[in-house]
Coordinates of C-alpha atoms in Angstrom, one line a residue:
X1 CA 34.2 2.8 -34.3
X2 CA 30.6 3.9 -35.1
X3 CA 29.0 1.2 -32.8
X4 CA 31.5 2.7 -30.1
X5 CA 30.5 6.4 -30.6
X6 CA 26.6 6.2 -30.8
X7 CA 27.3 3.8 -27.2
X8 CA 29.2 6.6 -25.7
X9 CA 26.4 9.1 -27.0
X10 CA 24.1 7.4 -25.3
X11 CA 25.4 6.5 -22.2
X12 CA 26.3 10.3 -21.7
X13 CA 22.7 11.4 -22.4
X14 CA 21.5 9.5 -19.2
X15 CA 19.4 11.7 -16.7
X16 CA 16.9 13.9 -19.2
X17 CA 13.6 12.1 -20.0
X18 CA 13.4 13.1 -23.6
X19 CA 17.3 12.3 -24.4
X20 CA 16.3 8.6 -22.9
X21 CA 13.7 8.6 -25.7
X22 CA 16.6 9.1 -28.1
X23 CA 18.4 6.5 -26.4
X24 CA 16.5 3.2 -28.0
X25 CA 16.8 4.3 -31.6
X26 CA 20.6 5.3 -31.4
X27 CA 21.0 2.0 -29.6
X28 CA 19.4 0.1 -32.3
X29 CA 21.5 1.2 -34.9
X30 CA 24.5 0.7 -32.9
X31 CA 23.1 -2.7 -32.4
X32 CA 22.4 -2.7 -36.2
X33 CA 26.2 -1.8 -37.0
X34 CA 27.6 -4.4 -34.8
X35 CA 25.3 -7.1 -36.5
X36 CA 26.6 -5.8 -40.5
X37 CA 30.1 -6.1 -39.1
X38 CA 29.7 -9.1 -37.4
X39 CA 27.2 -10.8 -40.5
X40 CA 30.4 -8.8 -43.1
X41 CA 33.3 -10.7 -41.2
X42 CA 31.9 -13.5 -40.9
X43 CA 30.8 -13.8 -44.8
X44 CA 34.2 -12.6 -45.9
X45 CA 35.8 -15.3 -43.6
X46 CA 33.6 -18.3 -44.8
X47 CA 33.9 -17.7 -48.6
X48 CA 37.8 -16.9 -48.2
X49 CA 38.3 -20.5 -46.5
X50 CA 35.6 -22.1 -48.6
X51 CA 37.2 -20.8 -52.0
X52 CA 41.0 -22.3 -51.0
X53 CA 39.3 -25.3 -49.9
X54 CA 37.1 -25.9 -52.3
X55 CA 40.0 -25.6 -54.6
X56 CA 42.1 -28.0 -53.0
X57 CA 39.3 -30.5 -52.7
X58 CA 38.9 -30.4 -56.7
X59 CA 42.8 -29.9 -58.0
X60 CA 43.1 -33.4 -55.7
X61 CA 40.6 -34.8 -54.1
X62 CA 39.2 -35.5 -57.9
X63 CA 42.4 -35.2 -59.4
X64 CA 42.0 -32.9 -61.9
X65 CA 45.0 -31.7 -63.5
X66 CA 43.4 -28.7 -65.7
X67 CA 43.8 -25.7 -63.2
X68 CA 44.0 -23.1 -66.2
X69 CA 41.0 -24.3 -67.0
X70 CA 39.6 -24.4 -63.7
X71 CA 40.0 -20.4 -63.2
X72 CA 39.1 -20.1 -66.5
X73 CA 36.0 -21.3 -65.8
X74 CA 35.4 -19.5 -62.5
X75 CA 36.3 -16.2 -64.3
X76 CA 33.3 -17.0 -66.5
X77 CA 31.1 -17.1 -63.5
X78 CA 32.1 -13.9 -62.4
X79 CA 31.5 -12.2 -65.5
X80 CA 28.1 -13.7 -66.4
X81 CA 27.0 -12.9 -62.5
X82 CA 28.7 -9.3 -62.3
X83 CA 26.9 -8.4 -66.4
X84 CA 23.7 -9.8 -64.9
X85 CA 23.7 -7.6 -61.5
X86 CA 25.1 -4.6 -64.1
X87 CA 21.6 -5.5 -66.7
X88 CA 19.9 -5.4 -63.7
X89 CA 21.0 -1.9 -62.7
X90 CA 21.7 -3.0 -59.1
X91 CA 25.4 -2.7 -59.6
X92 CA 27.4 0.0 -61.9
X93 CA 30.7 -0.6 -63.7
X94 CA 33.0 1.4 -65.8
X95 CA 32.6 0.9 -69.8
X96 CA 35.5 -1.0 -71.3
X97 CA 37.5 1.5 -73.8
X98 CA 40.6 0.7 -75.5
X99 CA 42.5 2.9 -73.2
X100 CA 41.4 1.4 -70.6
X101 CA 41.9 -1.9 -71.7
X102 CA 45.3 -0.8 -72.7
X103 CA 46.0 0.3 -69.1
X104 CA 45.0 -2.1 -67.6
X105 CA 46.5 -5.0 -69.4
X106 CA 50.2 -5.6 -67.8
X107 CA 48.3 -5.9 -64.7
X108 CA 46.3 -8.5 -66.0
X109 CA 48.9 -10.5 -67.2
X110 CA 50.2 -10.5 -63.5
X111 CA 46.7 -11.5 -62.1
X112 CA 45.9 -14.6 -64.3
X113 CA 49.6 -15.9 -63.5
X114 CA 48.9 -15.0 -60.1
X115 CA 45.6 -17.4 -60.4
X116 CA 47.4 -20.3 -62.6
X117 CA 50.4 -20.8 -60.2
X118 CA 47.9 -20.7 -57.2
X119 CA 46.2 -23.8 -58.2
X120 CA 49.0 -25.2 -59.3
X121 CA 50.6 -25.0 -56.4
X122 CA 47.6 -25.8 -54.2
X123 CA 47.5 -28.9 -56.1
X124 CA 50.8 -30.7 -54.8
X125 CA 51.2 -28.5 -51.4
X126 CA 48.7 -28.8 -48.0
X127 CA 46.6 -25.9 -47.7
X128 CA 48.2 -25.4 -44.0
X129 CA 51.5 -24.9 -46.1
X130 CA 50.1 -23.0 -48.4
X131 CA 48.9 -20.5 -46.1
X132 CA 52.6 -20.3 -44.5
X133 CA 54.3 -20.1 -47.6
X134 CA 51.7 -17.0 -48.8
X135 CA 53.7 -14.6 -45.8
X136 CA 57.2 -14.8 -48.0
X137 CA 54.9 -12.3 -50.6
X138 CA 54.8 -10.2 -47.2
X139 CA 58.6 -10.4 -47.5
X140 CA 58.8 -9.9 -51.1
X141 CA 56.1 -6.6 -50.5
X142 CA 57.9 -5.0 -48.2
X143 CA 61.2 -5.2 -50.0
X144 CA 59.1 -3.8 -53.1
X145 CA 57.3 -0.9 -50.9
X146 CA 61.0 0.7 -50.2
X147 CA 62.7 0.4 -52.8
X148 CA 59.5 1.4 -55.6
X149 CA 57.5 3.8 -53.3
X150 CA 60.8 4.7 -50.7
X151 CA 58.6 3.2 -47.6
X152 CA 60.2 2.4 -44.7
X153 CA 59.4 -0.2 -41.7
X154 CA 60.3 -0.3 -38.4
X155 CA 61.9 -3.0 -36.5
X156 CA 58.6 -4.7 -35.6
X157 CA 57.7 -5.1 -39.1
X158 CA 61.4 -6.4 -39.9
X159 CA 60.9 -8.7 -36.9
X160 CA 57.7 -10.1 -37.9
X161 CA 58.5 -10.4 -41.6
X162 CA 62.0 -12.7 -40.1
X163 CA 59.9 -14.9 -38.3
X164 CA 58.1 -15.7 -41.6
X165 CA 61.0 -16.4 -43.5
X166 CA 62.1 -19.1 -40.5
X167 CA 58.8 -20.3 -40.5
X168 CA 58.8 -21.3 -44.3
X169 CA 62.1 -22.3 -43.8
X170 CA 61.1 -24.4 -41.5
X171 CA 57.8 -25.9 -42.3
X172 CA 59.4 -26.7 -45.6
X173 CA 61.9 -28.7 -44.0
X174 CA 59.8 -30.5 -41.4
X175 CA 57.0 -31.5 -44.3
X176 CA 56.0 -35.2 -44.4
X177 CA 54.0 -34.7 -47.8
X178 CA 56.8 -31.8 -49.4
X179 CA 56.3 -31.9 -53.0
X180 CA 59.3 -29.6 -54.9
X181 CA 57.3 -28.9 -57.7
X182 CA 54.1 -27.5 -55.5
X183 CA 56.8 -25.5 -53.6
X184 CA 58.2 -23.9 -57.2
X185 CA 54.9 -22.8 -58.0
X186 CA 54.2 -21.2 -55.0
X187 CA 57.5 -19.4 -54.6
X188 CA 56.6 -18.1 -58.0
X189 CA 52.8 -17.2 -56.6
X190 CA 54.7 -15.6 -53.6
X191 CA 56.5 -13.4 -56.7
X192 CA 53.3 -12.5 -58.6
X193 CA 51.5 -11.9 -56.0
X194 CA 53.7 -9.2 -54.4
X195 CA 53.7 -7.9 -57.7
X196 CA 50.0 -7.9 -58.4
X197 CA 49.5 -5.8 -55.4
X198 CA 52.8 -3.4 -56.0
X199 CA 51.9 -2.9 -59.5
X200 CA 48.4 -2.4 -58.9
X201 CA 48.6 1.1 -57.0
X202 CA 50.4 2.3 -59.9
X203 CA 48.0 1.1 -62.5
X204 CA 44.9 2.1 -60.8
X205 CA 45.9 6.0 -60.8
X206 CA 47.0 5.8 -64.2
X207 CA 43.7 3.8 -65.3
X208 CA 41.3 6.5 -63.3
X209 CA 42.8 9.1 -65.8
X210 CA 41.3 7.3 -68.8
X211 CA 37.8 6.3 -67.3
X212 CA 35.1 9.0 -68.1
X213 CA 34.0 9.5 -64.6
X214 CA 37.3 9.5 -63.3
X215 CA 36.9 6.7 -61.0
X216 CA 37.5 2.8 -61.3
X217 CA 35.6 1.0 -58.6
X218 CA 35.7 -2.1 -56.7
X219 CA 33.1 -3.9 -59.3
X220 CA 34.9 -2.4 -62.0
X221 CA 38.1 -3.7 -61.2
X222 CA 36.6 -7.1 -60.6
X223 CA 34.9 -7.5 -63.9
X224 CA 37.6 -5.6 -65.6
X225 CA 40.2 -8.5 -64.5
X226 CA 38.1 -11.6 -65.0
X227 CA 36.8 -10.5 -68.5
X228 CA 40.3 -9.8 -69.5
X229 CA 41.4 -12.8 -68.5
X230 CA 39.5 -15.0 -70.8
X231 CA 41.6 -14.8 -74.4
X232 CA 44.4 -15.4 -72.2
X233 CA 43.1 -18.5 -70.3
X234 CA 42.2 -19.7 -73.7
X235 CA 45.5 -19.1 -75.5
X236 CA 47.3 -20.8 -72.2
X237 CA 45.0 -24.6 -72.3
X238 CA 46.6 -24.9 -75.7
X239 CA 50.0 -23.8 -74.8
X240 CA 49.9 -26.2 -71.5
X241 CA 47.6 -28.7 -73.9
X242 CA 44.8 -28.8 -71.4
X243 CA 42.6 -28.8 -74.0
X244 CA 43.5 -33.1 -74.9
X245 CA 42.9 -33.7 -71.3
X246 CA 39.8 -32.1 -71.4
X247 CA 38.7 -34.0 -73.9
X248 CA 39.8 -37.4 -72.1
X249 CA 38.7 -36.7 -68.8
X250 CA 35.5 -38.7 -67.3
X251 CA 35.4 -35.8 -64.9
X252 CA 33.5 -33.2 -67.1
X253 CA 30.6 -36.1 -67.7
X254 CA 29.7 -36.5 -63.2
X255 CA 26.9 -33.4 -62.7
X256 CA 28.3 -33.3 -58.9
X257 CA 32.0 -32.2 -60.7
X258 CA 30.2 -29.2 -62.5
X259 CA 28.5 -28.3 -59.4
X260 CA 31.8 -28.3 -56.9
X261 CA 33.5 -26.3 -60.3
X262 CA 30.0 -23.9 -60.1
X263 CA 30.7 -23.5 -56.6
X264 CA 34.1 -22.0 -56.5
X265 CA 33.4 -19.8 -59.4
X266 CA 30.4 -18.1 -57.2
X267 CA 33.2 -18.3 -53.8
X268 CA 35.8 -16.5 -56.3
X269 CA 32.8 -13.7 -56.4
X270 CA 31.7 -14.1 -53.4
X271 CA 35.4 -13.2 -52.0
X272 CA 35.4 -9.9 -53.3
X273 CA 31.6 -9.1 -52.2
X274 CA 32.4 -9.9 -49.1
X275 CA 35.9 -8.4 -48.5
X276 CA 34.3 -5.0 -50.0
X277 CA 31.5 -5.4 -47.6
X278 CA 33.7 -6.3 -44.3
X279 CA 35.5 -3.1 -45.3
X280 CA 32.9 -0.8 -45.4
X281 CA 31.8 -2.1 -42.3
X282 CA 34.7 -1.9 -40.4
X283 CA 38.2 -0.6 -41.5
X284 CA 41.5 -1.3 -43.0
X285 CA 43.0 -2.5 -39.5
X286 CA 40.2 -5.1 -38.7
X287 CA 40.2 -6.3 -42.0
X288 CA 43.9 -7.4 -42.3
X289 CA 43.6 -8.4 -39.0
X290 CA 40.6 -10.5 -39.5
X291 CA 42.6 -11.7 -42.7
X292 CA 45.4 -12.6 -40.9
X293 CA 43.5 -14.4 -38.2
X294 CA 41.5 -16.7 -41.1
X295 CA 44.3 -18.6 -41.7
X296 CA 44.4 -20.3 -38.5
X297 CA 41.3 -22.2 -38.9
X298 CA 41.9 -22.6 -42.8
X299 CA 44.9 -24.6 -41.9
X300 CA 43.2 -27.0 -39.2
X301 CA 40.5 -27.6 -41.7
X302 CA 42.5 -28.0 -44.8
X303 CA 45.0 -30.7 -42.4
X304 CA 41.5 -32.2 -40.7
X305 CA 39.4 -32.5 -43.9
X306 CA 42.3 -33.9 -46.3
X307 CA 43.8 -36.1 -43.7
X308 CA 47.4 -34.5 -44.9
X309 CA 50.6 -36.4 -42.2
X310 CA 52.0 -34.0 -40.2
X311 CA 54.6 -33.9 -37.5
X312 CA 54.6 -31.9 -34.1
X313 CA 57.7 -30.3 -35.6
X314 CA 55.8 -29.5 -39.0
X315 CA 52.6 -28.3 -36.7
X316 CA 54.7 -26.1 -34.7
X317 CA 56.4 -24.2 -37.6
X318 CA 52.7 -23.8 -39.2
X319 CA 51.7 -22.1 -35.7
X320 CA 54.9 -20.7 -35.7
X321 CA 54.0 -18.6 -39.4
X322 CA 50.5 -18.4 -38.7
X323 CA 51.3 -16.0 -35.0
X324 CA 54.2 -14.5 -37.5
X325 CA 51.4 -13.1 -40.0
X326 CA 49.0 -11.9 -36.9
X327 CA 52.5 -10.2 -35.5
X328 CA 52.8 -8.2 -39.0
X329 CA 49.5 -7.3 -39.5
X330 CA 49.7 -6.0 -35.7
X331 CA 53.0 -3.8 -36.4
X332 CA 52.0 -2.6 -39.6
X333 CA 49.0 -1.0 -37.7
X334 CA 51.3 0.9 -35.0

């Protein structure tokens, strides 16, 4: 919207000689905005498809069967990278107190289960299924938003969030590589994830209260939740015994494993960069839009790179949920 206004500025100060002088610089920075948003979008779009892929490529590609221990591990990465750009004074965070740990702590709990049952699930299920199966936490959301915060919708948004219950429905059904257990897990991620988001609002006011500037920013939250979740990645690869597979595996002794773990631990960052970035750029409405949109290429990538069988049934209900989730995003705008 800023590109737009300094272009209508200009363009009306056509016709005095020293406006035209004006008119170079404000087009440059128009220029300049367009290019951030542009360079934003695109960043937030290639580490959001790279981090789900990435994923996928080590949960089965290599066949690793530790995915606690997989966002353990990429929770580490965040917290060494966001403590190093904090030491380095080019970020600033919120210091952890007890109250705020306190606060913040049910909300936590939801995110790391939230993580866990998303690689679980990626681990039996395509990612083009995945991405389908995501819009029933749209479903669950919405039901959540009016009965907790008394929000209605109107019928486009009812509409939209119907055709994503008949496109799970349906992709389920039509899925040549359907795996029960990867759908439970996601059904459950679906669940956490709705909550993660519901219970979040609530949290965050209460947590700004016990914060001594009385904010709780974007880095904040980010190095708040992965550090948090590391005693309770721990406690859960000796309650799901990850810890004898760990010690079995060949996997942790090939350098190239470490560096595909490495990299999705600096994609789980980059992710939230990014996303804070496209938003500052842009808005609320061309993000979710621009989110919404991602997951068309993310599922012809995820079917062309992992060779996963489909049918033109299954590819039409995946088309069919992936125009469903543009459709919401569109009537939750209006």
């Amino acid at each position: 919207m800023n590109t737009l206004g300094n272009s209508d500025e200009a363009d009306a100060e056509i016709g005095s000689p020293e406006k035209n002088r004006e008119k170079a610089p404000q087009s440059k920075i128009g220029f300049t905005l367009h290019n951030q948003a542009l360079l934003s979008g695109l960043a937030y779009c290639v580490s959001s498809c790279g981090m789900i892929l990435v994923n996928k490529y080590v949960l089965s590609s290599y066949n690793f069967n530790a995915g606690i221990s997989l966002m353990l591990y990429q929770n580490v990465v965040s917290v060494v990278v966001v403590s190093t750009l904090r030491l380095l004074g080019i970020i600033t965070v919120e210091p952890l107190t007890w109250r705020l740990i306190k606060v913040w702590f049910p909300v936590n709990v939801i995110f790391v289960g939230m993580l866990i049952t998303s690689m679980f699930s990626l681990k039996y299920i395509n990612v083009a299924m995945v991405t389908v199966l995501k819009n029933v936490t749209n479903v669950i959301t919405a039901i959540g938003e009016m009965y907790l915060f008394n929000k209605h919708h109107d019928n486009r948004v009812w509409a939209a969030l119907f055709l994503m219950i008949v496109s799970a429905i349906s992709g389920g059904l039509t899925d040549l590589s359907f795996h029960a257990v990867g759908y439970t897990w996601q059904f459950i991620n679906c669940f956490l994830t709705a909550s993660y988001s519901l219970t979040l609002r609530r949290v965050m006011d209460t947590a700004k209260q016990v914060t001594k500037t009385g904010e709780l920013k974007e880095f904040s939250m980010v190095l708040l939740n992965n550090l948090l979740s590391l005693p309770l990645g721990i406690f859960l690869i000796f309650v799901f015994k990850e810890v004898d597979y760990l010690l079995q595996t060949p996997l942790l002794r090939l350098p190239t494993f470490w560096l595909v773990m490495t990299l999705s631990g600096f994609l789980g960052l980059a992710i939230s960069f990014t996303s804070m970035w496209f938003l500052h750029q842009t808005g609320a409405t061309t993000y979710s839009l621009v989110g919404s949109l991602n997951k068309i290429p993310l599922s012809v990538a995820g079917i062309l790179l992992f060779k996963v069988p489909t049918s033109l049934e299954n590819s039409a209900s995946i088309f069919f949920g992936l125009l469903a989730g543009v459709l919401f995003t569109r009537a939750k705008m209006r």
